[in-house]
XYZ file of C-alpha atoms in Angstrom:
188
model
C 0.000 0.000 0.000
C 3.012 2.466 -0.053
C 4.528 4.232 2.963
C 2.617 6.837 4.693
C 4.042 10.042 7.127
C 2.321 9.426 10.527
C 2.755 12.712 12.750
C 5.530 11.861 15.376
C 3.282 13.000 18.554
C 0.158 10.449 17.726
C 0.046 6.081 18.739
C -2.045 5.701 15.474
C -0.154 4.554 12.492
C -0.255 3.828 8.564
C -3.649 2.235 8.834
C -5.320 4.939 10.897
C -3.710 7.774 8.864
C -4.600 6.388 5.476
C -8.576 5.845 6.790
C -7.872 9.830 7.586
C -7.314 10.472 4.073
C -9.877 7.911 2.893
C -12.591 9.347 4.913
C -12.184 12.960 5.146
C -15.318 13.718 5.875
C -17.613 15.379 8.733
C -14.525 15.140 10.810
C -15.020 18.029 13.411
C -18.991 16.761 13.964
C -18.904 12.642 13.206
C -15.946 11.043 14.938
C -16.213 7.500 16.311
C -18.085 8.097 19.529
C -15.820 8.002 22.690
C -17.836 5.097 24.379
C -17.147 2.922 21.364
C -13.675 3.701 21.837
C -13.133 2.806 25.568
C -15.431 -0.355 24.569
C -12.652 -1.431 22.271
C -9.915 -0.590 25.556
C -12.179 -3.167 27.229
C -12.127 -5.872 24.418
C -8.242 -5.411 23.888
C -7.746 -5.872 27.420
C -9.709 -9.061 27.730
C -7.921 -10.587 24.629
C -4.765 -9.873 25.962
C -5.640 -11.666 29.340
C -7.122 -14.466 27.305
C -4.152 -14.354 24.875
C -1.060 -14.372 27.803
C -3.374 -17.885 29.280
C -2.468 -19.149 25.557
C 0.829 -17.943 24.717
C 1.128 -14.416 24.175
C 4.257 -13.221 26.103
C 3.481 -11.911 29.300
C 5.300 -8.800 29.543
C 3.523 -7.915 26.052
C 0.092 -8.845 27.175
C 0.679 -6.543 30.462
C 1.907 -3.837 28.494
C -1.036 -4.404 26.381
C -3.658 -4.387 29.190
C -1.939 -1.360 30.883
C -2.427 0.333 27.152
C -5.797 -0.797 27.126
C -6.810 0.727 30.458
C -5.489 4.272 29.355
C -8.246 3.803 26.234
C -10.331 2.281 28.858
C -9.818 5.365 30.811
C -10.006 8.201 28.002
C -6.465 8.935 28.744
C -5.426 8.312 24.761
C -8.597 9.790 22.858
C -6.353 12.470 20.797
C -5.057 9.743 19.266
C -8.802 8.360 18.014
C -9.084 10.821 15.273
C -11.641 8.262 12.656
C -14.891 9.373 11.925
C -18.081 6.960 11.799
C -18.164 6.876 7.815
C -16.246 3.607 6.792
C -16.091 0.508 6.307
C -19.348 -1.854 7.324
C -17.198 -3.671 9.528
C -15.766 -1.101 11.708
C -12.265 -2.393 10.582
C -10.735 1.300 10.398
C -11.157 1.897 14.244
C -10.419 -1.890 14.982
C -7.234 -0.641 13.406
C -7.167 2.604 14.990
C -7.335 0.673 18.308
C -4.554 -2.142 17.861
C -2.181 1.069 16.410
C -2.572 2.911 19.709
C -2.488 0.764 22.055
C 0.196 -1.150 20.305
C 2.477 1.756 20.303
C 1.748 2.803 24.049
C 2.558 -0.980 25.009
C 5.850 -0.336 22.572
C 6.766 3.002 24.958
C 5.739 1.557 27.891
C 8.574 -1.444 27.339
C 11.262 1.197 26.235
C 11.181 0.336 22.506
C 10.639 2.556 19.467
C 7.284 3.729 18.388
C 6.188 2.433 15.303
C 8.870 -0.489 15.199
C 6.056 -2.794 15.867
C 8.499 -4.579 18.425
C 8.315 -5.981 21.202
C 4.214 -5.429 20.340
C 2.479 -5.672 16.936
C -0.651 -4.350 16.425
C -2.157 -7.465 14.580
C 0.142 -10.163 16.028
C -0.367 -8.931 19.761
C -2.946 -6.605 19.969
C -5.394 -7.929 17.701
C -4.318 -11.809 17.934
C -7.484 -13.816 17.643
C -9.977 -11.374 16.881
C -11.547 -10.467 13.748
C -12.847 -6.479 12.561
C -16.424 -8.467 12.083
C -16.575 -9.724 15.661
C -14.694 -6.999 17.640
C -16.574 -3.923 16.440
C -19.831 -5.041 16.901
C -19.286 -6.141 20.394
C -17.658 -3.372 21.268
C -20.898 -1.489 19.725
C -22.797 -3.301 22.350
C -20.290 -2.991 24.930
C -20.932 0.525 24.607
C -24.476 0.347 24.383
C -24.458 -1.218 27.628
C -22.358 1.072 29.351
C -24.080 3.766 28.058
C -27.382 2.928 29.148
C -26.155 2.747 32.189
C -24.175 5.463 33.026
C -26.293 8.222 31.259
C -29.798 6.757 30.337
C -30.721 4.893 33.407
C -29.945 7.504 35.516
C -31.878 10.050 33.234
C -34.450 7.796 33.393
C -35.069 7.284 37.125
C -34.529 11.637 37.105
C -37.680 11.650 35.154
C -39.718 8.913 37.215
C -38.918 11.276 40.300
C -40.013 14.850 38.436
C -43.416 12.611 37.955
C -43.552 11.812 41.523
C -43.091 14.996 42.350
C -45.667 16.502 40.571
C -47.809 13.860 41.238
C -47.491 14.197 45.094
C -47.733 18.086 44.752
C -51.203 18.159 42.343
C -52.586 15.132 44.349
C -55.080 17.435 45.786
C -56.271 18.892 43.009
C -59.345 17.879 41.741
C -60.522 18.902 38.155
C -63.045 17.594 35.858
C -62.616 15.052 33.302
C -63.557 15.247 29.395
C -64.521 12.456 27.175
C -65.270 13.281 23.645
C -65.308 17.045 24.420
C -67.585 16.868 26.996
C -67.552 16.922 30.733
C -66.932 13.601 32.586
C -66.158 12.225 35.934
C -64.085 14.354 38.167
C -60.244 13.088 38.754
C -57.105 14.294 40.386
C -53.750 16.072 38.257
């Protein structure tokens, strides 16, 4: 596919910075939401639990993890810079993910970013995963999380508003209309 200048500051690499150029579009308004982001932290970091139990090396697969919680954490989201238009199978962020965190494992260990040693994005980071399974679960990863950090809580806000007003206008009796016309008296 050709080389490809990465800026020297950023964990993303080649594959991130060519989906830039592929995809320039909507980029200050539609990037990959955040949660789906930290979602992926929390799928890398399982895999690379998973993987060390199998054979990955353990001082990668802790490097890994540690990576993983940073993204897990929102401690690496300048270096998420995607937006939601690509690929069907999410593969560009999948990508995006197992660059970053492959290169924070890389500093963490003392090597050289973008050497892809001691950690490789696909042979490490991504080892036994696949773009069509990990994006969607870490869509409903997300989802879950979501729901309940914001919309739960939004939601039990709103059942004690109604309470509220229902305790307040409990005494007030007004008269009920069916079909425009007056009916049987009920309380607010």
């Amino acid at each position: 596919m050709g080389e490809l200048e990465v800026p020297a500051d950023k964990y993303y690499g080649c594959q991130t910075a060519r989906s830039k150029m592929n995809f320039d579009i909507c980029a200050d308004t539609d990037r990959m939401p955040d949660a789906v982001i930290k979602a992926m932290g929390v799928l890398k970091k399982a895999a690379a639990i998973v993987n060390r139990d199998f054979g990955l090396d353990t001082r990668a697969s802790d490097a890994i993890q540690q990576a993983a919680q940073e993204v897990i954490e929102g401690r690496l989201m300048e270096h998420f810079p995607l937006v939601v238009w690509q690929t069907g199978s999410g593969t560009q962020t999948n990508m995006n993910v197992n660059e970053v965190i492959a290169n924070r494992a890389i500093e963490i260990l003392g090597g050289e970013l973008g050497s892809k040693k001691p950690v490789h994005p696909n042979d490490h980071v991504n080892k036994s995963q696949s773009s069509n399974d990990t994006f969607p679960t870490a869509m409903h990863i997300a989802a879950v999380t979501e729901i309940n950090s914001r919309l739960l809580p939004a939601l039990k806000q709103l059942r004690d508003a109604f309470q509220m007003k229902q305790d307040e206008f409990a005494d007030i009796i007004k008269i009920g209309r069916t079909h425009l016309q007056d009916a049987t008296p009920l309380t607010l």
